Structures are given as structure tokens and as C-alpha cells.
PDB file of C-alpha atoms and ligand atoms in Angstrom:
ATOM      1  CA  MET A 206     -53.218-106.368 -16.459  1.00 68.00           C
ATOM      2  CA  ALA A 207     -49.821-104.636 -16.314  1.00 76.00           C
ATOM      3  CA  ALA A 208     -49.708-101.048 -17.615  1.00 82.00           C
ATOM      4  CA  PRO A 209     -48.228-100.773 -21.100  1.00 88.00           C
ATOM      5  CA  ALA A 210     -44.567 -99.718 -21.258  1.00 93.00           C
ATOM      6  CA  VAL A 211     -45.529 -96.647 -23.248  1.00 97.00           C
ATOM      7  CA  THR A 212     -48.876 -94.974 -23.750  1.00 97.00           C
ATOM      8  CA  GLU A 213     -50.276 -94.545 -27.250  1.00 97.00           C
ATOM      9  CA  MET A 214     -49.446 -90.848 -26.991  1.00 98.00           C
ATOM     10  CA  GLU A 215     -45.842 -91.527 -25.930  1.00 98.00           C
ATOM     11  CA  ALA A 216     -45.396 -93.918 -28.860  1.00 98.00           C
ATOM     12  CA  TYR A 217     -46.836 -91.304 -31.224  1.00 98.00           C
ATOM     13  CA  LEU A 218     -44.674 -88.479 -29.910  1.00 98.00           C
ATOM     14  CA  PHE A 219     -41.492 -90.557 -29.787  1.00 98.00           C
ATOM     15  CA  ASP A 220     -42.049 -91.690 -33.358  1.00 98.00           C
ATOM     16  CA  LEU A 221     -42.791 -88.135 -34.480  1.00 98.00           C
ATOM     17  CA  ASN A 222     -40.168 -86.198 -32.520  1.00 98.00           C
ATOM     18  CA  GLY A 223     -37.500 -88.744 -31.531  1.00 98.00           C
ATOM     19  CA  TYR A 224     -37.597 -87.854 -27.836  1.00 98.00           C
ATOM     20  CA  LEU A 225     -39.788 -87.724 -24.721  1.00 98.00           C
ATOM     21  CA  ILE A 226     -39.414 -85.888 -21.436  1.00 98.00           C
ATOM     22  CA  ILE A 227     -40.154 -88.027 -18.373  1.00 98.00           C
ATOM     23  CA  LYS A 228     -41.122 -85.711 -15.530  1.00 98.00           C
ATOM     24  CA  ASN A 229     -40.024 -86.595 -11.974  1.00 98.00           C
ATOM     25  CA  ALA A 230     -38.286 -89.750 -13.175  1.00 98.00           C
ATOM     26  CA  LEU A 231     -36.050 -89.778 -10.087  1.00 98.00           C
ATOM     27  CA  THR A 232     -37.162 -89.437  -6.490  1.00 98.00           C
ATOM     28  CA  PRO A 233     -35.804 -86.453  -4.506  1.00 98.00           C
ATOM     29  CA  GLN A 234     -33.723 -88.974  -2.501  1.00 98.00           C
ATOM     30  CA  GLN A 235     -32.160 -90.332  -5.690  1.00 98.00           C
ATOM     31  CA  VAL A 236     -31.392 -86.818  -6.937  1.00 98.00           C
ATOM     32  CA  ALA A 237     -29.765 -86.005  -3.584  1.00 98.00           C
ATOM     33  CA  ALA A 238     -27.692 -89.207  -3.670  1.00 98.00           C
ATOM     34  CA  CYS A 239     -26.505 -88.526  -7.225  1.00 98.00           C
ATOM     35  CA  ASN A 240     -25.583 -84.958  -6.258  1.00 98.00           C
ATOM     36  CA  ALA A 241     -23.661 -86.252  -3.231  1.00 98.00           C
ATOM     37  CA  THR A 242     -21.570 -88.363  -5.628  1.00 98.00           C
ATOM     38  CA  TYR A 243     -21.006 -85.400  -7.926  1.00 98.00           C
ATOM     39  CA  ASP A 244     -19.987 -83.210  -4.956  1.00 98.00           C
ATOM     40  CA  GLU A 245     -17.285 -85.735  -4.078  1.00 97.00           C
ATOM     41  CA  ILE A 246     -16.143 -86.159  -7.667  1.00 97.00           C
ATOM     42  CA  GLU A 247     -15.992 -82.411  -8.244  1.00 95.00           C
ATOM     43  CA  GLU A 248     -13.781 -82.091  -5.183  1.00 95.00           C
ATOM     44  CA  ALA A 249     -11.556 -84.969  -6.337  1.00 95.00           C
ATOM     45  CA  ALA A 250     -11.357 -83.508  -9.850  1.00 94.00           C
ATOM     46  CA  LYS A 251      -9.585 -80.432  -8.468  1.00 92.00           C
ATOM     47  CA  SER A 252      -6.443 -82.512  -8.143  1.00 92.00           C
ATOM     48  CA  ILE A 253      -6.887 -84.365 -11.467  1.00 92.00           C
ATOM     49  CA  THR A 254      -5.358 -82.923 -14.616  1.00 88.00           C
ATOM     50  CA  GLY A 255      -6.645 -84.741 -17.658  1.00 89.00           C
ATOM     51  CA  ARG A 256      -7.694 -88.319 -16.966  1.00 94.00           C
ATOM     52  CA  GLY A 257      -7.851 -89.928 -13.542  1.00 96.00           C
ATOM     53  CA  TRP A 258     -10.040 -92.167 -11.412  1.00 97.00           C
ATOM     54  CA  TRP A 259     -12.490 -91.804  -8.565  1.00 97.00           C
ATOM     55  CA  GLY A 260     -12.764 -95.396  -7.448  1.00 97.00           C
ATOM     56  CA  ASN A 261     -13.935 -97.284 -10.544  1.00 98.00           C
ATOM     57  CA  VAL A 262     -15.309 -94.147 -12.189  1.00 98.00           C
ATOM     58  CA  SER A 263     -13.141 -92.569 -14.867  1.00 98.00           C
ATOM     59  CA  VAL A 264     -12.835 -88.799 -14.392  1.00 97.00           C
ATOM     60  CA  ASN A 265     -11.695 -86.754 -17.361  1.00 96.00           C
ATOM     61  CA  ASN A 266     -11.087 -83.175 -16.346  1.00 91.00           C
ATOM     62  CA  SER A 267     -11.070 -82.572 -20.044  1.00 82.00           C
ATOM     63  CA  GLY A 268     -10.308 -78.872 -20.272  1.00 88.00           C
ATOM     64  CA  LYS A 269     -12.711 -78.957 -23.230  1.00 90.00           C
ATOM     65  CA  GLN A 270     -16.110 -77.323 -23.498  1.00 93.00           C
ATOM     66  CA  GLU A 271     -17.851 -80.561 -22.444  1.00 93.00           C
ATOM     67  CA  GLY A 272     -16.461 -80.056 -18.904  1.00 95.00           C
ATOM     68  CA  ILE A 273     -15.687 -82.898 -16.514  1.00 96.00           C
ATOM     69  CA  ILE A 274     -16.570 -86.168 -18.250  1.00 97.00           C
ATOM     70  CA  LEU A 275     -17.299 -89.227 -16.094  1.00 98.00           C
ATOM     71  CA  GLN A 276     -17.430 -92.780 -17.403  1.00 98.00           C
ATOM     72  CA  GLN A 277     -18.704 -95.977 -15.735  1.00 98.00           C
ATOM     73  CA  LEU A 278     -20.997 -94.121 -13.349  1.00 98.00           C
ATOM     74  CA  TYR A 279     -22.838 -97.346 -12.563  1.00 98.00           C
ATOM     75  CA  GLU A 280     -19.788 -98.140 -10.414  1.00 98.00           C
ATOM     76  CA  ALA A 281     -20.386 -95.111  -8.166  1.00 98.00           C
ATOM     77  CA  GLY A 282     -22.642 -96.671  -5.528  1.00 97.00           C
ATOM     78  CA  PRO A 283     -26.142 -97.975  -4.797  1.00 98.00           C
ATOM     79  CA  VAL A 284     -28.157 -95.180  -6.393  1.00 98.00           C
ATOM     80  CA  TRP A 285     -26.255 -95.565  -9.664  1.00 98.00           C
ATOM     81  CA  GLU A 286     -27.130 -99.267  -9.669  1.00 98.00           C
ATOM     82  CA  GLU A 287     -30.820 -98.430  -9.125  1.00 98.00           C
ATOM     83  CA  LEU A 288     -30.709 -96.303 -12.261  1.00 98.00           C
ATOM     84  CA  LEU A 289     -29.744 -99.300 -14.429  1.00 98.00           C
ATOM     85  CA  ASP A 290     -33.299-100.682 -14.522  1.00 97.00           C
ATOM     86  CA  HIS A 291     -35.175 -97.715 -13.089  1.00 98.00           C
ATOM     87  CA  PRO A 292     -38.945 -98.201 -13.325  1.00 97.00           C
ATOM     88  CA  SER A 293     -39.427 -94.672 -14.700  1.00 98.00           C
ATOM     89  CA  TRP A 294     -37.784 -95.575 -18.000  1.00 98.00           C
ATOM     90  CA  TYR A 295     -36.589 -99.183 -18.144  1.00 97.00           C
ATOM     91  CA  ASP A 296     -39.688-100.631 -19.866  1.00 96.00           C
ATOM     92  CA  LYS A 297     -39.853 -97.661 -22.220  1.00 98.00           C
ATOM     93  CA  ALA A 298     -36.220 -98.058 -23.279  1.00 97.00           C
ATOM     94  CA  ILE A 299     -36.756-101.786 -23.885  1.00 95.00           C
ATOM     95  CA  HIS A 300     -39.911-101.061 -25.859  1.00 96.00           C
ATOM     96  CA  PHE A 301     -38.192 -98.594 -28.175  1.00 97.00           C
ATOM     97  CA  ILE A 302     -35.268-100.995 -28.683  1.00 95.00           C
ATOM     98  CA  GLY A 303     -37.940-103.549 -29.569  1.00 92.00           C
ATOM     99  CA  THR A 304     -36.827-106.416 -27.374  1.00 86.00           C
ATOM    100  CA  ASP A 305     -39.988-106.547 -25.258  1.00 82.00           C
ATOM    101  CA  ASP A 306     -41.481-108.479 -28.136  1.00 73.00           C
ATOM    102  CA  PRO A 307     -40.673-112.218 -27.752  1.00 68.00           C
ATOM    103  CA  GLU A 308     -40.340-112.496 -31.529  1.00 66.00           C
ATOM    104  CA  ASN A 309     -37.455-110.016 -31.457  1.00 62.00           C
ATOM    105  CA  PHE A 310     -35.713-111.377 -28.388  1.00 62.00           C
ATOM    106  CA  ASP A 311     -34.451-114.933 -28.316  1.00 62.00           C
ATOM    107  CA  GLY A 312     -33.876-115.057 -24.555  1.00 65.00           C
ATOM    108  CA  HIS A 313     -30.191-115.980 -24.756  1.00 69.00           C
ATOM    109  CA  HIS A 314     -29.016-112.549 -23.619  1.00 71.00           C
ATOM    110  CA  GLY A 315     -30.954-109.973 -21.644  1.00 75.00           C
ATOM    111  CA  PRO A 316     -33.334-107.609 -23.362  1.00 88.00           C
ATOM    112  CA  ALA A 317     -30.788-104.756 -23.460  1.00 94.00           C
ATOM    113  CA  PHE A 318     -27.190-103.699 -22.979  1.00 96.00           C
ATOM    114  CA  ILE A 319     -25.841-100.406 -21.642  1.00 98.00           C
ATOM    115  CA  ASP A 320     -22.881 -99.717 -23.885  1.00 97.00           C
ATOM    116  CA  GLU A 321     -21.913 -96.442 -22.206  1.00 98.00           C
ATOM    117  CA  CYS A 322     -22.798 -94.900 -18.864  1.00 98.00           C
ATOM    118  CA  PHE A 323     -21.442 -91.401 -18.507  1.00 98.00           C
ATOM    119  CA  GLY A 324     -22.044 -88.009 -16.972  1.00 98.00           C
ATOM    120  CA  THR A 325     -20.881 -84.445 -17.334  1.00 98.00           C
ATOM    121  CA  ILE A 326     -20.373 -81.536 -14.979  1.00 97.00           C
ATOM    122  CA  ARG A 327     -20.334 -78.471 -17.184  1.00 97.00           C
ATOM    123  CA  SER A 328     -19.688 -74.910 -16.064  1.00 96.00           C
ATOM    124  CA  THR A 329     -20.180 -71.482 -17.599  1.00 97.00           C
ATOM    125  CA  GLY A 330     -19.011 -71.337 -21.199  1.00 96.00           C
ATOM    126  CA  GLY A 331     -19.412 -75.087 -21.715  1.00 96.00           C
ATOM    127  CA  ALA A 332     -21.461 -76.694 -24.500  1.00 95.00           C
ATOM    128  CA  GLN A 333     -21.800 -79.782 -26.695  1.00 94.00           C
ATOM    129  CA  ARG A 334     -21.563 -79.565 -30.465  1.00 91.00           C
ATOM    130  CA  LEU A 335     -24.416 -80.658 -32.736  1.00 92.00           C
ATOM    131  CA  HIS A 336     -24.050 -84.251 -33.857  1.00 91.00           C
ATOM    132  CA  SER A 337     -26.060 -87.175 -35.230  1.00 93.00           C
ATOM    133  CA  GLY A 338     -29.219 -86.885 -37.383  1.00 95.00           C
ATOM    134  CA  GLY A 339     -31.041 -89.412 -39.576  1.00 95.00           C
ATOM    135  CA  HIS A 340     -29.001 -88.488 -42.642  1.00 93.00           C
ATOM    136  CA  VAL A 341     -25.863 -89.987 -41.001  1.00 92.00           C
ATOM    137  CA  GLY A 342     -27.380 -93.480 -41.203  1.00 92.00           C
ATOM    138  CA  THR A 343     -25.322 -95.118 -38.441  1.00 93.00           C
ATOM    139  CA  ILE A 344     -26.907 -98.475 -37.652  1.00 94.00           C
ATOM    140  CA  ARG A 345     -25.761 -98.510 -34.026  1.00 95.00           C
ATOM    141  CA  THR A 346     -27.685 -95.338 -33.202  1.00 96.00           C
ATOM    142  CA  GLN A 347     -30.477 -95.702 -35.736  1.00 97.00           C
ATOM    143  CA  PHE A 348     -34.148 -94.976 -35.416  1.00 98.00           C
ATOM    144  CA  ARG A 349     -36.102 -97.826 -36.965  1.00 97.00           C
ATOM    145  CA  TYR A 350     -39.780 -98.673 -37.036  1.00 97.00           C
ATOM    146  CA  HIS A 351     -40.601-101.770 -38.993  1.00 94.00           C
ATOM    147  CA  ALA A 352     -43.467-104.258 -39.150  1.00 91.00           C
ATOM    148  CA  GLY A 353     -45.446-102.320 -36.572  1.00 92.00           C
ATOM    149  CA  LYS A 354     -42.672-102.144 -33.962  1.00 93.00           C
ATOM    150  CA  PHE A 355     -39.818 -99.939 -32.829  1.00 96.00           C
ATOM    151  CA  HIS A 356     -36.292-101.333 -33.320  1.00 95.00           C
ATOM    152  CA  CYS A 357     -34.037 -98.447 -32.272  1.00 97.00           C
ATOM    153  CA  GLY A 358     -30.293 -99.013 -31.966  1.00 97.00           C
ATOM    154  CA  GLN A 359     -29.657 -96.664 -29.057  1.00 98.00           C
ATOM    155  CA  VAL A 360     -32.093 -95.102 -26.626  1.00 98.00           C
ATOM    156  CA  ASN A 361     -30.492 -92.589 -24.264  1.00 98.00           C
ATOM    157  CA  ILE A 362     -31.752 -91.621 -20.846  1.00 98.00           C
ATOM    158  CA  LEU A 363     -30.303 -88.233 -19.891  1.00 98.00           C
ATOM    159  CA  MET A 364     -31.059 -87.366 -16.261  1.00 98.00           C
ATOM    160  CA  ALA A 365     -30.885 -83.891 -14.754  1.00 98.00           C
ATOM    161  CA  PHE A 366     -29.495 -83.511 -11.234  1.00 98.00           C
ATOM    162  CA  ASN A 367     -30.093 -79.770 -11.159  1.00 98.00           C
ATOM    163  CA  ASP A 368     -32.646 -77.557 -12.878  1.00 98.00           C
ATOM    164  CA  ILE A 369     -31.704 -76.869 -16.490  1.00 98.00           C
ATOM    165  CA  GLY A 370     -33.501 -73.855 -17.930  1.00 98.00           C
ATOM    166  CA  PRO A 371     -32.615 -70.913 -20.186  1.00 98.00           C
ATOM    167  CA  GLY A 372     -28.891 -70.071 -19.940  1.00 98.00           C
ATOM    168  CA  ASP A 373     -28.051 -73.340 -18.177  1.00 98.00           C
ATOM    169  CA  GLY A 374     -26.710 -75.093 -21.280  1.00 98.00           C
ATOM    170  CA  ALA A 375     -29.742 -77.305 -21.906  1.00 98.00           C
ATOM    171  CA  THR A 376     -29.582 -80.323 -24.181  1.00 98.00           C
ATOM    172  CA  MET A 377     -30.871 -79.313 -27.609  1.00 98.00           C
ATOM    173  CA  VAL A 378     -32.554 -81.514 -30.184  1.00 98.00           C
ATOM    174  CA  ILE A 379     -33.969 -81.001 -33.649  1.00 98.00           C
ATOM    175  CA  PRO A 380     -37.370 -82.690 -33.306  1.00 98.00           C
ATOM    176  CA  GLY A 381     -37.994 -85.154 -36.145  1.00 98.00           C
ATOM    177  CA  SER A 382     -34.366 -85.119 -37.327  1.00 97.00           C
ATOM    178  CA  HIS A 383     -33.971 -88.828 -36.472  1.00 98.00           C
ATOM    179  CA  LYS A 384     -35.830 -89.382 -39.762  1.00 97.00           C
ATOM    180  CA  SER A 385     -34.117 -86.724 -41.833  1.00 96.00           C
ATOM    181  CA  ASN A 386     -32.680 -87.786 -45.167  1.00 96.00           C
ATOM    182  CA  VAL A 387     -31.031 -84.497 -45.977  1.00 94.00           C
ATOM    183  CA  ARG A 388     -28.087 -83.041 -44.099  1.00 91.00           C
ATOM    184  CA  HIS A 389     -28.866 -79.893 -42.103  1.00 91.00           C
ATOM    185  CA  PRO A 390     -27.336 -77.064 -44.152  1.00 87.00           C
ATOM    186  CA  GLN A 391     -25.773 -75.425 -41.086  1.00 84.00           C
ATOM    187  CA  THR A 392     -23.882 -78.545 -40.022  1.00 78.00           C
ATOM    188  CA  VAL A 393     -21.170 -78.032 -42.621  1.00 65.00           C
ATOM    189  CA  ALA A 394     -20.248 -74.700 -41.052  1.00 63.00           C
ATOM    190  CA  ILE A 395     -20.548 -76.205 -37.567  1.00 64.00           C
ATOM    191  CA  GLU A 396     -18.128 -79.020 -38.418  1.00 63.00           C
ATOM    192  CA  ARG A 397     -15.640 -76.503 -39.724  1.00 57.00           C
ATOM    193  CA  ARG A 398     -15.768 -74.871 -36.299  1.00 58.00           C
ATOM    194  CA  ALA A 399     -15.186 -78.398 -35.026  1.00 60.00           C
ATOM    195  CA  GLU A 400     -15.385 -79.338 -31.372  1.00 67.00           C
ATOM    196  CA  GLU A 401     -15.884 -75.952 -29.760  1.00 79.00           C
ATOM    197  CA  SER A 402     -19.342 -75.157 -31.140  1.00 87.00           C
ATOM    198  CA  SER A 403     -22.802 -75.326 -29.578  1.00 90.00           C
ATOM    199  CA  VAL A 404     -26.307 -75.849 -30.972  1.00 93.00           C
ATOM    200  CA  ASP A 405     -27.330 -72.229 -30.334  1.00 92.00           C
ATOM    201  CA  GLY A 406     -28.736 -70.633 -33.458  1.00 92.00           C
ATOM    202  CA  VAL A 407     -29.244 -73.899 -35.346  1.00 93.00           C
ATOM    203  CA  VAL A 408     -32.503 -73.635 -37.291  1.00 95.00           C
ATOM    204  CA  GLY A 409     -35.086 -76.123 -35.991  1.00 97.00           C
ATOM    205  CA  ALA A 410     -33.239 -76.899 -32.731  1.00 97.00           C
ATOM    206  CA  ILE A 411     -35.003 -76.488 -29.395  1.00 98.00           C
ATOM    207  CA  GLU A 412     -33.783 -76.513 -25.802  1.00 98.00           C
ATOM    208  CA  CYS A 413     -35.096 -79.356 -23.635  1.00 98.00           C
ATOM    209  CA  HIS A 414     -35.579 -77.702 -20.263  1.00 98.00           C
ATOM    210  CA  LEU A 415     -35.566 -80.113 -17.359  1.00 98.00           C
ATOM    211  CA  GLU A 416     -36.160 -79.827 -13.643  1.00 98.00           C
ATOM    212  CA  LYS A 417     -33.907 -81.824 -11.380  1.00 98.00           C
ATOM    213  CA  GLY A 418     -35.101 -85.417 -11.368  1.00 98.00           C
ATOM    214  CA  ASP A 419     -36.549 -85.242 -14.906  1.00 98.00           C
ATOM    215  CA  ALA A 420     -35.166 -87.443 -17.668  1.00 98.00           C
ATOM    216  CA  LEU A 421     -34.893 -86.882 -21.396  1.00 98.00           C
ATOM    217  CA  LEU A 422     -35.362 -90.079 -23.393  1.00 98.00           C
ATOM    218  CA  PHE A 423     -34.115 -89.804 -26.973  1.00 98.00           C
ATOM    219  CA  VAL A 424     -33.003 -91.954 -29.849  1.00 98.00           C
ATOM    220  CA  ASP A 425     -29.358 -91.188 -30.527  1.00 98.00           C
ATOM    221  CA  ALA A 426     -30.104 -90.708 -34.236  1.00 98.00           C
ATOM    222  CA  ILE A 427     -31.801 -87.400 -33.457  1.00 98.00           C
ATOM    223  CA  ALA A 428     -29.571 -84.396 -34.167  1.00 96.00           C
ATOM    224  CA  HIS A 429     -28.577 -83.175 -30.717  1.00 96.00           C
ATOM    225  CA  GLY A 430     -26.008 -81.399 -28.595  1.00 96.00           C
ATOM    226  CA  SER A 431     -26.372 -78.571 -26.117  1.00 97.00           C
ATOM    227  CA  ALA A 432     -26.702 -74.840 -25.768  1.00 97.00           C
ATOM    228  CA  ARG A 433     -23.767 -72.953 -24.353  1.00 97.00           C
ATOM    229  CA  ARG A 434     -24.045 -72.366 -20.633  1.00 98.00           C
ATOM    230  CA  THR A 435     -24.112 -68.648 -19.868  1.00 98.00           C
ATOM    231  CA  ASN A 436     -25.353 -68.773 -16.260  1.00 98.00           C
ATOM    232  CA  PRO A 437     -22.975 -69.113 -13.319  1.00 98.00           C
ATOM    233  CA  GLY A 438     -22.636 -72.492 -11.594  1.00 97.00           C
ATOM    234  CA  ASN A 439     -22.652 -75.838 -13.327  1.00 97.00           C
ATOM    235  CA  ARG A 440     -24.968 -78.300 -15.030  1.00 98.00           C
ATOM    236  CA  ARG A 441     -25.049 -81.878 -13.769  1.00 98.00           C
ATOM    237  CA  ILE A 442     -26.367 -84.693 -15.928  1.00 98.00           C
ATOM    238  CA  ALA A 443     -25.822 -88.400 -16.516  1.00 98.00           C
ATOM    239  CA  VAL A 444     -26.651 -90.535 -19.547  1.00 98.00           C
ATOM    240  CA  TYR A 445     -27.304 -94.286 -19.631  1.00 98.00           C
ATOM    241  CA  ARG A 446     -27.315 -95.562 -23.211  1.00 98.00           C
ATOM    242  CA  TYR A 447     -29.508 -98.620 -23.880  1.00 98.00           C
ATOM    243  CA  GLY A 448     -29.213-100.778 -26.971  1.00 96.00           C
ATOM    244  CA  PRO A 449     -29.816-104.387 -27.942  1.00 93.00           C
ATOM    245  CA  SER A 450     -27.930-106.975 -25.901  1.00 90.00           C
ATOM    246  CA  TRP A 451     -25.956-108.092 -28.941  1.00 88.00           C
ATOM    247  CA  GLY A 452     -24.097-104.774 -28.967  1.00 91.00           C
ATOM    248  CA  SER A 453     -20.695-104.219 -27.437  1.00 93.00           C
ATOM    249  CA  PHE A 454     -18.999-101.569 -25.320  1.00 96.00           C
ATOM    250  CA  ARG A 455     -18.575 -98.183 -26.993  1.00 95.00           C
ATOM    251  CA  LEU A 456     -15.360 -97.467 -25.105  1.00 97.00           C
ATOM    252  CA  PRO A 457     -12.660 -99.740 -23.627  1.00 96.00           C
ATOM    253  CA  TYR A 458     -14.076 -99.541 -20.063  1.00 97.00           C
ATOM    254  CA  ARG A 459     -15.439-102.720 -18.469  1.00 96.00           C
ATOM    255  CA  PRO A 460     -17.519-103.317 -15.313  1.00 97.00           C
ATOM    256  CA  SER A 461     -15.464-104.316 -12.284  1.00 97.00           C
ATOM    257  CA  PRO A 462     -15.667-107.852 -10.833  1.00 95.00           C
ATOM    258  CA  ASP A 463     -17.007-106.321  -7.584  1.00 97.00           C
ATOM    259  CA  LEU A 464     -19.874-104.647  -9.398  1.00 97.00           C
ATOM    260  CA  LEU A 465     -20.734-107.809 -11.337  1.00 95.00           C
ATOM    261  CA  ALA A 466     -20.708-109.818  -8.115  1.00 94.00           C
ATOM    262  CA  ARG A 467     -23.160-107.557  -6.289  1.00 96.00           C
ATOM    263  CA  LEU A 468     -25.638-106.696  -9.058  1.00 96.00           C
ATOM    264  CA  THR A 469     -28.977-108.464  -9.419  1.00 95.00           C
ATOM    265  CA  PRO A 470     -29.077-110.836 -12.418  1.00 90.00           C
ATOM    266  CA  ARG A 471     -31.151-108.351 -14.430  1.00 92.00           C
ATOM    267  CA  ARG A 472     -28.759-105.474 -13.768  1.00 96.00           C
ATOM    268  CA  ARG A 473     -25.718-107.673 -14.381  1.00 94.00           C
ATOM    269  CA  GLY A 474     -27.160-108.635 -17.763  1.00 92.00           C
ATOM    270  CA  LEU A 475     -27.516-104.945 -18.648  1.00 95.00           C
ATOM    271  CA  VAL A 476     -23.850-104.156 -18.053  1.00 96.00           C
ATOM    272  CA  MET A 477     -22.359-107.472 -19.181  1.00 93.00           C
ATOM    273  CA  PRO A 478     -24.516-109.895 -21.160  1.00 86.00           C
ATOM    274  CA  HIS A 479     -23.232-113.474 -20.859  1.00 74.00           C
ATOM    275  CA  THR A 480     -21.266-112.923 -17.645  1.00 68.00           C
ATOM    276  CA  THR A 481     -20.742-116.663 -17.409  1.00 73.00           C
ATOM    277  CA  PRO A 482     -19.675-118.009 -20.796  1.00 77.00           C
ATOM    278  CA  VAL A 483     -20.033-121.704 -21.618  1.00 83.00           C
ATOM    279  CA  LEU A 484     -16.527-123.049 -22.350  1.00 88.00           C
ATOM    280  CA  PRO A 485     -14.989-126.418 -23.236  1.00 92.00           C
ATOM    281  CA  PRO A 486     -13.391-128.347 -20.335  1.00 92.00           C
ATOM    282  CA  GLY A 487     -10.090-126.812 -19.178  1.00 90.00           C
ATOM    283  CA  ARG A 488     -10.639-123.423 -20.766  1.00 90.00           C
ATOM    284  CA  THR A 489     -11.163-120.422 -18.502  1.00 79.00           C
ATOM    285  CA  ALA A 490     -11.563-117.613 -21.023  1.00 72.00           C
TER     286      ALA A 490
HETATM  287  O1  AKG B 261     -24.572 -82.675 -23.091  1.00 92.88           O
HETATM  288  C1  AKG B 261     -25.691 -82.735 -23.583  1.00 92.88           C
HETATM  289  O2  AKG B 261     -26.636 -82.050 -23.186  1.00 92.88           O
HETATM  290  C2  AKG B 261     -25.936 -83.658 -24.758  1.00 92.88           C
HETATM  291  C3  AKG B 261     -25.414 -85.028 -24.498  1.00 92.88           C
HETATM  292  C4  AKG B 261     -25.099 -85.744 -25.762  1.00 92.88           C
HETATM  293  O3  AKG B 261     -24.722 -85.174 -26.719  1.00 92.88           O
HETATM  294  C5  AKG B 261     -25.257 -87.196 -25.857  1.00 92.88           C
HETATM  295  O4  AKG B 261     -25.781 -87.825 -24.928  1.00 92.88           O
HETATM  296  O5  AKG B 261     -24.863 -87.764 -26.886  1.00 92.88           O
END
């Protein structure tokens, strides 16, 4: 019999806390390949002011605290395609979205859709503000458990390509906040400080320390962001966001025809459900 997608303990902890850490999710070869891409992009970004492109990957040398923001990373080469349905997390993501249950999945699409595939390269001084939380109530990113099953709107896989410990600007979460009904009292002050804040000092927030190759799986409804990086060097992560296949793209980026042509059917379905629409005679789109 096939191993369950998640253990009883993983289901318990995900329900309770809103996140899981998957140790050694990537192989050392995959980490090296992802870092090779980031080396090239970092070099290219030196001559990009604001938004530009590295092949089919959007590179935003944002000048903001988030650092260099990359979009459409699944276009960046073979390793990035392997990550689409990586065995370390694919079944878990599908399970928490709830579409591994035939009663919740009608088979017309795939079991999931990746509505955003991004990465950041963040140097000293960089951070990510606190956002989300159960009190916000957004359906797209919701945590939902109903009738004995998970039905989450967005399950994120955040992968570390270098070690992220104290001072490195770790992702921070408030465990359990995916179920919170009441707004965190500190968030009002944080919003007033707007974009350039971090999660440091937020009551209840913890740093998720990762070693390179580890992945943080979390429901987007959890209140999260990152600590400010104080160490030298930079932090390299990528995030693949999984949701139900009836969702749509978060941003106006679309997979390239080349990518769609070379992906396996399962991977193609993850980046573009219904690649081949059924149309009346004579209509092409
Ligand atoms: O940069 C981080 O560590 C947090 C990423 C984040 O906020 C997100 O994936 O929504």
C-alpha cells in the first residue's frame, strides 16, 4: 500500500500550527542547480534597474527591502521543472488543498494549480512585513477544515537554497494564527509603518530556521513575513504556491509556449490547467 501523503502527526501539527518544516526536501544536486541559477541571475541583475528579464524569468531589482524579486522561476531550467511536482511535498500540498479526495476533485482539471512561482534574493537590511492571518478571511488563501478533510486555498512551499538561521532574515510565522478571529494588536502599528517593517518583535511570532534544501510548507492564511537580515551575505529562497485548479494566476505572468510544450502532462496541468480548450469549429481562442 502506498504511504499516506501526510502522517497523522503531520496532519495534527499542520492543523494546529498552520505550517510544517520538511527537512532535506531537496537533494544536494538540486540545491546546487538552484544556486547556479541564482548566481547567474544575481550577476544579470547588476545591470537591471527596476524590472527586467532573465530569459522568461522576471527580475525585479526592486530597491525595496524584499530584495531582488523573481517571478516565473519554473521557466529557469530543468531543476525548476522538477520542483513543480517534487515528491518531497507534492502529495502533501494536494492533501492540504483537499483534492486528493475523489469527492472533492471532479477530474476535469488537475488536482492543483500553481498561481505564483517566485523567489527572492535578500541582502543585509532586507525583510518582509507581517501579513495575512485568519482574521483577514481571504478565501483564496484560507485555511479550511470541513467534514473531516482539509480544503486550504493556498499552500506555499518555501525552499531554502542557503542556511537560514539567526540573523539571516528567516521567515517568521505566528503559529496557530491561520485560525485567529481577532486581529493581532501590533499589526495596526505595523501597517502604519507600511512596507518597510519586519516581523521582529511581534508577540507570538517565531523564526523558522532552515538548512539549505529544507522546505517550509505553510497555509498562506497564517500571519507571516520575515525577520530583518542582519548578517552579511544574502538569503536565497523560492516559493511555489499551490491552490485548487479552478484558481487563476495571481499576477499577469503566463507560462511560455516552450515551457508548456516540454512539460510532462502533470506538470503542464499545474502551471496551466486546460492547456487545450475545447472550442467550436473555426474558433482558435
Ligand atoms: O520572505 C519570506 O521569508 C516570507 C515570504 C512570504 O511572505 C510569502 O511567501 O508570502
